[in-house]
PDB file of C-alpha atoms in Angstrom:
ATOM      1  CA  UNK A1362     -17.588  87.529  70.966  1.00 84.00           C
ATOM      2  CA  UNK A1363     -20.444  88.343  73.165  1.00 85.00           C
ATOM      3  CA  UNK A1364     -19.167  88.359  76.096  1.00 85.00           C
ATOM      4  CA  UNK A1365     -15.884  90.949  74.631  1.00 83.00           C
ATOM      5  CA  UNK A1366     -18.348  92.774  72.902  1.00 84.00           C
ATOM      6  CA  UNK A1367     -20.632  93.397  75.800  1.00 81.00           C
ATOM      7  CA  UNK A1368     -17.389  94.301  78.156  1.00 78.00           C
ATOM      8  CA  UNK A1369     -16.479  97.271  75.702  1.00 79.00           C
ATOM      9  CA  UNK A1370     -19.945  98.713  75.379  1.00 80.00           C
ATOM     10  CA  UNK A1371     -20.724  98.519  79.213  1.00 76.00           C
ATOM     11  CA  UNK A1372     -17.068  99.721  80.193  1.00 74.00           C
ATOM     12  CA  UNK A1373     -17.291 102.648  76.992  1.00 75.00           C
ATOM     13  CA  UNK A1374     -20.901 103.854  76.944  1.00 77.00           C
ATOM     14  CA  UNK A1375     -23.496 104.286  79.155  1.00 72.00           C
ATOM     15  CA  UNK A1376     -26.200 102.738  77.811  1.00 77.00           C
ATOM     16  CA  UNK A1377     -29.283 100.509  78.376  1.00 78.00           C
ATOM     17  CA  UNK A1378     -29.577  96.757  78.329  1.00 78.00           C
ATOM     18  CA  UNK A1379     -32.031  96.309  75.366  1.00 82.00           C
ATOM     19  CA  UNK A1380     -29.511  98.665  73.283  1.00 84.00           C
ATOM     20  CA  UNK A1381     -26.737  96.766  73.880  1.00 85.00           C
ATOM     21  CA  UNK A1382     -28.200  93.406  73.884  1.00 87.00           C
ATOM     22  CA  UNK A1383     -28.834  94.547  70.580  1.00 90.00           C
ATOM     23  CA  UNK A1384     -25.433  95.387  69.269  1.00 90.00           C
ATOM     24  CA  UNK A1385     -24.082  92.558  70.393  1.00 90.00           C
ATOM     25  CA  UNK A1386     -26.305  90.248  68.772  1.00 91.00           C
ATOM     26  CA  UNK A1387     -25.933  92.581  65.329  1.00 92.00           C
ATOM     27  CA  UNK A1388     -22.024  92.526  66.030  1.00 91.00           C
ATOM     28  CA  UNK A1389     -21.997  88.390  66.372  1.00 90.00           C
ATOM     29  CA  UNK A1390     -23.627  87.664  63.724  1.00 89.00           C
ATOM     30  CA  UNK A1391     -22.193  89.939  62.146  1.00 90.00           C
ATOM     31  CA  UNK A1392     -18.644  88.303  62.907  1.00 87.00           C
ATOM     32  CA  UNK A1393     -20.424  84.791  62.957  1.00 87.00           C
ATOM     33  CA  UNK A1394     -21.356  84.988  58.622  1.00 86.00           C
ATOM     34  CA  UNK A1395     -17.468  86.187  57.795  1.00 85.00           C
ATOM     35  CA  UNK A1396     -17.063  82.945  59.650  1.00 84.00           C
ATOM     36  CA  UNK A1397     -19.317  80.690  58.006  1.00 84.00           C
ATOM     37  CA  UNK A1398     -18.131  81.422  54.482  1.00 83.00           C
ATOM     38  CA  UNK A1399     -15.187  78.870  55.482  1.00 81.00           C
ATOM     39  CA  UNK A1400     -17.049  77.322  57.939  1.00 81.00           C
ATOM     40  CA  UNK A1401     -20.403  76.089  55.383  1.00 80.00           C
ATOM     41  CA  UNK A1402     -17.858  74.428  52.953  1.00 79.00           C
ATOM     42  CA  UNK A1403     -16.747  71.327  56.113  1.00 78.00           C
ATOM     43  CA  UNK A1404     -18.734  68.707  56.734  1.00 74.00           C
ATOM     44  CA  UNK A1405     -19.019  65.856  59.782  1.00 68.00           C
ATOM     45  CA  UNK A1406     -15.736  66.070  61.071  1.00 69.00           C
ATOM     46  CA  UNK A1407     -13.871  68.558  59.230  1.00 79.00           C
ATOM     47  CA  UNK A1408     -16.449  70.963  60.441  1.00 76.00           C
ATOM     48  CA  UNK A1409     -15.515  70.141  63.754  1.00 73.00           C
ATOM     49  CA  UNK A1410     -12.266  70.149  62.766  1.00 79.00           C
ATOM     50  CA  UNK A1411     -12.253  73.839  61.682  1.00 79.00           C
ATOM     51  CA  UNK A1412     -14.399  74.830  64.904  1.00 78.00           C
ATOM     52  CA  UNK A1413     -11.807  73.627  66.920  1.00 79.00           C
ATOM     53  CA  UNK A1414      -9.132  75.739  65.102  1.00 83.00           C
ATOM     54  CA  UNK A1415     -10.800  78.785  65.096  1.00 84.00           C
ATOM     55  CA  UNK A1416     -11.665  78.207  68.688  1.00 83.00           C
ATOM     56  CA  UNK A1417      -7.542  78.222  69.260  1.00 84.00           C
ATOM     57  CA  UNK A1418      -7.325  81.337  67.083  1.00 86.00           C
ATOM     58  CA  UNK A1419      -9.890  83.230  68.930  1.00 84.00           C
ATOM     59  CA  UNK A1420      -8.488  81.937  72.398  1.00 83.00           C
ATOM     60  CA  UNK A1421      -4.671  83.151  71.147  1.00 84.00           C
ATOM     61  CA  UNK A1422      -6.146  86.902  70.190  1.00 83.00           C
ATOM     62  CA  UNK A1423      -8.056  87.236  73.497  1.00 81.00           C
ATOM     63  CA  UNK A1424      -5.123  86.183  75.478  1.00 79.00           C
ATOM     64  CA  UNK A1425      -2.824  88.550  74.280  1.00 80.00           C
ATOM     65  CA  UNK A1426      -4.570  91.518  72.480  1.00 79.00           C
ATOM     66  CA  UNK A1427      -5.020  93.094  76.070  1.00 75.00           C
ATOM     67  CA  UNK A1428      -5.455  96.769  74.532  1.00 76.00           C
ATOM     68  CA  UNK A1429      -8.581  95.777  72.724  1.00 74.00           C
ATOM     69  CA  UNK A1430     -10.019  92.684  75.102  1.00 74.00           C
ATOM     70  CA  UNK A1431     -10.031  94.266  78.404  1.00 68.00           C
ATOM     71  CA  UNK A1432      -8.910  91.373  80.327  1.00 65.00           C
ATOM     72  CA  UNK A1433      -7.672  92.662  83.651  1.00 62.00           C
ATOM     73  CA  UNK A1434     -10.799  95.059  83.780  1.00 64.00           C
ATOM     74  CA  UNK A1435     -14.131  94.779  85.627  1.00 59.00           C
ATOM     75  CA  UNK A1436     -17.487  96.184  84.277  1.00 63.00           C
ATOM     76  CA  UNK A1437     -20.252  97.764  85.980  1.00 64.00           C
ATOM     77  CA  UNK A1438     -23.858  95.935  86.277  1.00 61.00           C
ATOM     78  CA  UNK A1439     -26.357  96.294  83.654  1.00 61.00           C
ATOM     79  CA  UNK A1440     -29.191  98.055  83.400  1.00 61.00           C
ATOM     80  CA  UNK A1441     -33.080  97.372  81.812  1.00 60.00           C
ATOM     81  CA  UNK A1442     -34.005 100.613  79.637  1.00 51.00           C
ATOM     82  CA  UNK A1443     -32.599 102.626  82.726  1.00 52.00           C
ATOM     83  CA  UNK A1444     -34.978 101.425  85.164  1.00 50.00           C
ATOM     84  CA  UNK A1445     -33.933  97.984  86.804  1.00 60.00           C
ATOM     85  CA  UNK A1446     -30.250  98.208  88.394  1.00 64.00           C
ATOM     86  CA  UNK A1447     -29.885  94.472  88.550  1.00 71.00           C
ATOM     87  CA  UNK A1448     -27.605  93.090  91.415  1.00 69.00           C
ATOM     88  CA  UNK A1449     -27.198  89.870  93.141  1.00 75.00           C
ATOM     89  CA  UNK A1450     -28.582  86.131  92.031  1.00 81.00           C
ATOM     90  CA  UNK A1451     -32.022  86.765  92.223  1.00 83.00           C
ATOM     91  CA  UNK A1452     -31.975  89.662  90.011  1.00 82.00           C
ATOM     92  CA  UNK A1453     -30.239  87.486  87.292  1.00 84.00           C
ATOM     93  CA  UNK A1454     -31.819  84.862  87.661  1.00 87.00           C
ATOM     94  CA  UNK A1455     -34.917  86.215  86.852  1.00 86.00           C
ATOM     95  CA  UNK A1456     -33.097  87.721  83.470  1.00 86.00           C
ATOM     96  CA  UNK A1457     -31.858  84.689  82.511  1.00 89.00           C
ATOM     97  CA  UNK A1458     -35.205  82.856  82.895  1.00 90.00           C
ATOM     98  CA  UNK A1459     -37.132  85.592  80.782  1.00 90.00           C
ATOM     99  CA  UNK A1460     -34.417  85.583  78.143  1.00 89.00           C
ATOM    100  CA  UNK A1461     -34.440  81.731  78.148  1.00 90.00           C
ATOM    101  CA  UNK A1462     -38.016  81.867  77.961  1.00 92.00           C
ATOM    102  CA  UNK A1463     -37.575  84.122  74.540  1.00 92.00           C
ATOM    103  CA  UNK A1464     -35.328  82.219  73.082  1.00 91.00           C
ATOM    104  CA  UNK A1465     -37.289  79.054  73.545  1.00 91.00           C
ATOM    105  CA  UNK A1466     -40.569  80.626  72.445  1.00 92.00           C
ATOM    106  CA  UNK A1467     -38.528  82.012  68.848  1.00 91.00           C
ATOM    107  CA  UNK A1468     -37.596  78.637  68.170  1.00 89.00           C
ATOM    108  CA  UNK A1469     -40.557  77.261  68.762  1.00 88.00           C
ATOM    109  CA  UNK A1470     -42.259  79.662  66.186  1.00 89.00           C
ATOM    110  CA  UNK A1471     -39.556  79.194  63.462  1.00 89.00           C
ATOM    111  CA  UNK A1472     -39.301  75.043  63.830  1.00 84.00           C
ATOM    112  CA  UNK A1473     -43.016  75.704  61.703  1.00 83.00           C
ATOM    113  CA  UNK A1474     -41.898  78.560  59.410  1.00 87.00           C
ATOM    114  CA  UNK A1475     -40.462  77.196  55.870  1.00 88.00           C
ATOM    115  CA  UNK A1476     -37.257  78.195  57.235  1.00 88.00           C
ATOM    116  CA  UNK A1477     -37.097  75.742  59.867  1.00 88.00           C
ATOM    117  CA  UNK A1478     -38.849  73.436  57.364  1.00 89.00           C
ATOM    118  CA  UNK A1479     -36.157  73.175  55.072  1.00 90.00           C
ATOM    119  CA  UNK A1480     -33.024  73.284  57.593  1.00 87.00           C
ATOM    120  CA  UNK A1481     -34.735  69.919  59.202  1.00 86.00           C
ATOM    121  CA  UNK A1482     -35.162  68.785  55.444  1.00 89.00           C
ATOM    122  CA  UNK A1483     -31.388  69.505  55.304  1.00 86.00           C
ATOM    123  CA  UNK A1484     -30.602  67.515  58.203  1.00 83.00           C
ATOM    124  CA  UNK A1485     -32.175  64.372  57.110  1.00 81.00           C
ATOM    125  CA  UNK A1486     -31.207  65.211  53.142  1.00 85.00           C
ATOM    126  CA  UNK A1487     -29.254  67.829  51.986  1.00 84.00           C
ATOM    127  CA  UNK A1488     -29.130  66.935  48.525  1.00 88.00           C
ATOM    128  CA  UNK A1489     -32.658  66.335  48.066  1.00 89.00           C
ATOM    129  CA  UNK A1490     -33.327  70.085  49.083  1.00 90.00           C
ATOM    130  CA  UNK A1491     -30.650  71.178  46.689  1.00 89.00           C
ATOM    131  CA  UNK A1492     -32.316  69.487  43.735  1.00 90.00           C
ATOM    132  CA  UNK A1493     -35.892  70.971  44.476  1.00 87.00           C
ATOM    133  CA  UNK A1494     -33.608  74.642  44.420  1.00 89.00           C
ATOM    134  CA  UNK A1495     -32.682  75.591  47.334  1.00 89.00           C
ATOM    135  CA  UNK A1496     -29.991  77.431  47.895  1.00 89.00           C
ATOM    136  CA  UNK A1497     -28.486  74.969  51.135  1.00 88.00           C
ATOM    137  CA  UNK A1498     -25.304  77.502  51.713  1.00 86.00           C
ATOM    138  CA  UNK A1499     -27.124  80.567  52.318  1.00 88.00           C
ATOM    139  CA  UNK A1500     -29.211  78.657  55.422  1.00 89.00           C
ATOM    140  CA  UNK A1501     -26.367  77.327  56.763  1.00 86.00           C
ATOM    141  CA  UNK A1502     -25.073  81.054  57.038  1.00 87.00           C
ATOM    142  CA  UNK A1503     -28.213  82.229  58.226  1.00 88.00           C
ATOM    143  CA  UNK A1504     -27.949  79.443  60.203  1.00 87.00           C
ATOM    144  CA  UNK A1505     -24.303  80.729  61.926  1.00 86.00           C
ATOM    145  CA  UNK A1506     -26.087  84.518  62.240  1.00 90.00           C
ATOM    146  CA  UNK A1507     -29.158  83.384  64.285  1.00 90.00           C
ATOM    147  CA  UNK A1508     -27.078  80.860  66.901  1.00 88.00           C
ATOM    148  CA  UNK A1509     -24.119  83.266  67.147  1.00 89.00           C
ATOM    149  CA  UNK A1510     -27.012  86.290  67.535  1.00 91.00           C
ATOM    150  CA  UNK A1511     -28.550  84.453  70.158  1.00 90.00           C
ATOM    151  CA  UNK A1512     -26.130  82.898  71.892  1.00 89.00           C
ATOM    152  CA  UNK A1513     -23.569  85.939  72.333  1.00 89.00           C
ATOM    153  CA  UNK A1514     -26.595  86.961  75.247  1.00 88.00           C
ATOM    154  CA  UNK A1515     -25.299  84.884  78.092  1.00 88.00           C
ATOM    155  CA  UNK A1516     -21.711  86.432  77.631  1.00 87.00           C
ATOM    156  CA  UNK A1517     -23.498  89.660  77.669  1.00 85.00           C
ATOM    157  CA  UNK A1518     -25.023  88.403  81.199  1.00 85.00           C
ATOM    158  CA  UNK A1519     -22.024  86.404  82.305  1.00 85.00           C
ATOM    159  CA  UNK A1520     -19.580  89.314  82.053  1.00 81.00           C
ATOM    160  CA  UNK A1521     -22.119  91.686  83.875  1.00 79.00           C
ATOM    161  CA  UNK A1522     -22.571  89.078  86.502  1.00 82.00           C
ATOM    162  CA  UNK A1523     -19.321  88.030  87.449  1.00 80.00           C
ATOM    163  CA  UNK A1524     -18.109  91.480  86.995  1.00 76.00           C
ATOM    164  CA  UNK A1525     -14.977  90.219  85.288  1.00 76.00           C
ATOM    165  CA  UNK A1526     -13.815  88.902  82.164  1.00 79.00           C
ATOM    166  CA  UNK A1527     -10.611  87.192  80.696  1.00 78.00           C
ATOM    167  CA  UNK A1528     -10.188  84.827  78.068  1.00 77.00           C
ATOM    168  CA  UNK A1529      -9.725  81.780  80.704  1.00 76.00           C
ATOM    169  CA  UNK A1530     -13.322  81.656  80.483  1.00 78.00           C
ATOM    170  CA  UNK A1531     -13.451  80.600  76.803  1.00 81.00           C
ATOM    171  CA  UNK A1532     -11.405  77.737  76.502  1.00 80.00           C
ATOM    172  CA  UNK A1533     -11.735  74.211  74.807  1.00 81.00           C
ATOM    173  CA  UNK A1534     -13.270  73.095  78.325  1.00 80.00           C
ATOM    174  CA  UNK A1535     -16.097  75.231  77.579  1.00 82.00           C
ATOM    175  CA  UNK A1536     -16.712  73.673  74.265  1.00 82.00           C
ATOM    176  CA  UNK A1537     -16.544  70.165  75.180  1.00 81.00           C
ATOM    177  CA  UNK A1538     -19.046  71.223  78.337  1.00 83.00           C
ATOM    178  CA  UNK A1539     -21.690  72.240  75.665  1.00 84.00           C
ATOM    179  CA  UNK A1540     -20.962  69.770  73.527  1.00 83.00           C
ATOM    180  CA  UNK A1541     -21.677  67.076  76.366  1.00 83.00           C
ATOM    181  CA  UNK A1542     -24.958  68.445  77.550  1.00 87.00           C
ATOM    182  CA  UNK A1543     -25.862  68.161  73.392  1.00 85.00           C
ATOM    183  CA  UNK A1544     -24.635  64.554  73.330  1.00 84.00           C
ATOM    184  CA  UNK A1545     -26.781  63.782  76.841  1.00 87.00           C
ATOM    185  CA  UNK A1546     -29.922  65.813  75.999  1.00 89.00           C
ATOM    186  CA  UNK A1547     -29.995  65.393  72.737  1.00 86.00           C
ATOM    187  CA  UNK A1548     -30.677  67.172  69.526  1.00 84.00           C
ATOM    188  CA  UNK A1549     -33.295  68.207  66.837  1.00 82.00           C
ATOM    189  CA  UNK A1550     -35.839  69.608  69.455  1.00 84.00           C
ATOM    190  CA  UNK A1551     -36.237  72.251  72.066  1.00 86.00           C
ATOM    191  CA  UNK A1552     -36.481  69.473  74.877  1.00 88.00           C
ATOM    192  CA  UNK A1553     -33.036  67.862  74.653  1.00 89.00           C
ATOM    193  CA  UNK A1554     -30.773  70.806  74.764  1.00 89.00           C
ATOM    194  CA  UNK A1555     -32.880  71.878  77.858  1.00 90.00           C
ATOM    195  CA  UNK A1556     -32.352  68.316  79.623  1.00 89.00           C
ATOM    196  CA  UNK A1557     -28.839  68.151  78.575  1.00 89.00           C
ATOM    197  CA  UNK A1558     -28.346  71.436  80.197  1.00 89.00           C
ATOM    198  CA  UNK A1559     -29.591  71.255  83.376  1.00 89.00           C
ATOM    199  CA  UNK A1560     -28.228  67.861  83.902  1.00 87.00           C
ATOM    200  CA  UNK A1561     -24.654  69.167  83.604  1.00 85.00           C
ATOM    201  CA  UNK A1562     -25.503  72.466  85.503  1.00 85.00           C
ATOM    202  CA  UNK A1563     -27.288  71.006  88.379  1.00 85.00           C
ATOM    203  CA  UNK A1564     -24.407  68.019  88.948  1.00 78.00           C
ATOM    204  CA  UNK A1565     -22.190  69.815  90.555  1.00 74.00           C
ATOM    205  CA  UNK A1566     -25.182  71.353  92.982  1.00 74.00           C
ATOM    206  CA  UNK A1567     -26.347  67.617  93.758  1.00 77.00           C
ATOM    207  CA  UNK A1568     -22.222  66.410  94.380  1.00 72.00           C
ATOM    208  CA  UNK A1569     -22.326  69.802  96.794  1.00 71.00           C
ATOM    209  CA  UNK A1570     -25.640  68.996  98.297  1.00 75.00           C
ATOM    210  CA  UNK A1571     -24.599  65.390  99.525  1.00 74.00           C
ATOM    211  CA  UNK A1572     -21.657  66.768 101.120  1.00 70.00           C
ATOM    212  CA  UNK A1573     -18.494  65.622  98.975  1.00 69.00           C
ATOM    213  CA  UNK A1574     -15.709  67.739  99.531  1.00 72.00           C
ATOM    214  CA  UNK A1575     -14.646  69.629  96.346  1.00 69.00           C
ATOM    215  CA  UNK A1576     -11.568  67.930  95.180  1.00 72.00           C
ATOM    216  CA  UNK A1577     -13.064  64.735  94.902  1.00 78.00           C
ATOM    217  CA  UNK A1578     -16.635  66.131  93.660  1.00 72.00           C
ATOM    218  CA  UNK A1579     -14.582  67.424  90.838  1.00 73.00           C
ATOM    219  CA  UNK A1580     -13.220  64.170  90.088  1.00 80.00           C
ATOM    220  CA  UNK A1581     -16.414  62.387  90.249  1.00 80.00           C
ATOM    221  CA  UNK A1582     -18.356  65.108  88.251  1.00 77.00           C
ATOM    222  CA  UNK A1583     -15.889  64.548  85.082  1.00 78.00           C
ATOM    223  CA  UNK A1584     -16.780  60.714  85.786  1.00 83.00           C
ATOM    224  CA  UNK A1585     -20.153  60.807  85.994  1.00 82.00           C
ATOM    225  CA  UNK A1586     -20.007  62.617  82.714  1.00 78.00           C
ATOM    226  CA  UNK A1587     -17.833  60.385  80.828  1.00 81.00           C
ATOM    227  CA  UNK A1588     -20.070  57.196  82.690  1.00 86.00           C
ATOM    228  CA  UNK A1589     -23.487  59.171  81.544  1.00 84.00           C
ATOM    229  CA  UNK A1590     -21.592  59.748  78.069  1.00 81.00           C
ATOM    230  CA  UNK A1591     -21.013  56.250  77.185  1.00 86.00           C
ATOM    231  CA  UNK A1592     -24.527  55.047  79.105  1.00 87.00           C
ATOM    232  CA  UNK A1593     -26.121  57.360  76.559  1.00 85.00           C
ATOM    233  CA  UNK A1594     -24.362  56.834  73.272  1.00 80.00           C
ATOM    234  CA  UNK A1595     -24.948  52.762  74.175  1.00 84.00           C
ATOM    235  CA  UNK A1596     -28.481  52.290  74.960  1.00 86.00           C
ATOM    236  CA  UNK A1597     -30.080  55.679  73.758  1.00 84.00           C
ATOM    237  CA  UNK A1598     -27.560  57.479  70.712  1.00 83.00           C
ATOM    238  CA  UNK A1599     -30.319  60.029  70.092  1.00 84.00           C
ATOM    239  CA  UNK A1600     -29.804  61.252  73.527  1.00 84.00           C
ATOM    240  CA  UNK A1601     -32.484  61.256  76.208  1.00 84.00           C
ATOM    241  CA  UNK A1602     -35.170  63.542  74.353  1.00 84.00           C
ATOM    242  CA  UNK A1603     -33.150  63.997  70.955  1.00 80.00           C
ATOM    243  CA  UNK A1604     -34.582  62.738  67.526  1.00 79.00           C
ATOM    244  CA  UNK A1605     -31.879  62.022  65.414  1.00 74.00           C
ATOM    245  CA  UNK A1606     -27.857  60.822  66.694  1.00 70.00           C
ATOM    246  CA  UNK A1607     -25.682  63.538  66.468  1.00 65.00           C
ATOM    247  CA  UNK A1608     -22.481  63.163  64.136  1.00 61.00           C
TER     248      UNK A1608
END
């Protein structure tokens, strides 16, 4: 959504980064709490379940709802408030790293509001916070709005870097690529998606590095993972920073 999103206001409207960094992330969540009204009601795997399915959904719409999607189109690079004309890796690099740097500080802040009290007092016992009155439905929806809000920025910044977009980018690959760097890093802090993340990022820059020709470092990359996979659910389920094993 944020990446599709981002492609039709950069292609439609000239306009400045922080403005549509900001419709996208109203637009997503937006989109994200019509999704969690289903989505709220699963649990454990029938969660995943239905994340799966309306991963295929999505995928089937993008695919072929070319009038609205964009596919075969570029888009033009992205600008900060009309001043920075960003090009090249340096340039986003730098944006990524301050937006990262964001995101990690807002978490940080809300892990100690009462919000972020209670959804880690619904992790460990949902009921319990249903009998002292909390209403456990609405924060999982609020829940959907702020990761969907937050996360639709790197399509913003992966459409405007790669200059191109089509729904080959979005597949159940990418899902199970997340999911992996979850399962290795762990979850329930800030530290263990971080880990998790740049171990599967910087993998396939180490396999490069030592001079493996790409075939086979594309082979042994989706080994290592699976070997690291089963290494980590064995001797450390939590993951190697996480606080609680993932279900």
């Amino acid at each position: 959504m944020g990446a599709y999103v981002s492609t039709f206001f950069l292609m439609q409207f000239d306009l400045p980064f922080m403005v549509i960094a900001a419709i996208v992330m109203g637009m997503t969540g937006i989109f994200s709490l019509i999704v969690s009204f289903a989505a709220v009601k699963l649990n454990d795997n029938y969660f995943i379940l239905g994340s799966l399915g309306f991963l295929m959904i999505a995928y089937t719409i993008l695919y072929n709802w070319t009038d609205v999607t964009f596919s075969p189109y570029g888009i033009p690079r992205i600008k900060i408030l009309r001043l920075w004309d960003i090009s090249g890796v340096w340039g986003y690099f730098v944006l990524t790293i301050l937006l990262s740097a964001d995101v990690i500080w807002f978490f940080r802040r809300i892990k100690n509001f009462p919000y972020g009290r209670v959804l880690k007092a619904m992790r460990s016992d949902e009921l319990s916070v249903k009998a002292l009155g909390r209403n456990t439905v609405k924060f999982k929806s609020w829940d959907f709005f702020l990761s969907a809000a937050l996360s639709c920025l790197t399509g913003l910044i992966y459409t405007s870097y790669v200059s191109y977009i089509d729904s080959t980018s979005f597949t159940l690959d990418e899902s199970i690529f997340i999911i992996s760097a979850l399962f290795i890093g762990g979850v329930g802090n800030i530290k263990g998606p971080i880990v998790g993340a740049a171990f599967v990022v910087l993998l396939p820059e180490i396999l490069r590095f030592i001079g493996m020709p790409d075939a086979i470092a594309a082979n042994m990359r989706q080994i290592i993972y699976g070997l690291t996979l089963v290494l980590v659910m064995y001797f450390s389920p939590k993951g190697l920073w996480g606080e609680f094993v993932m279900k």
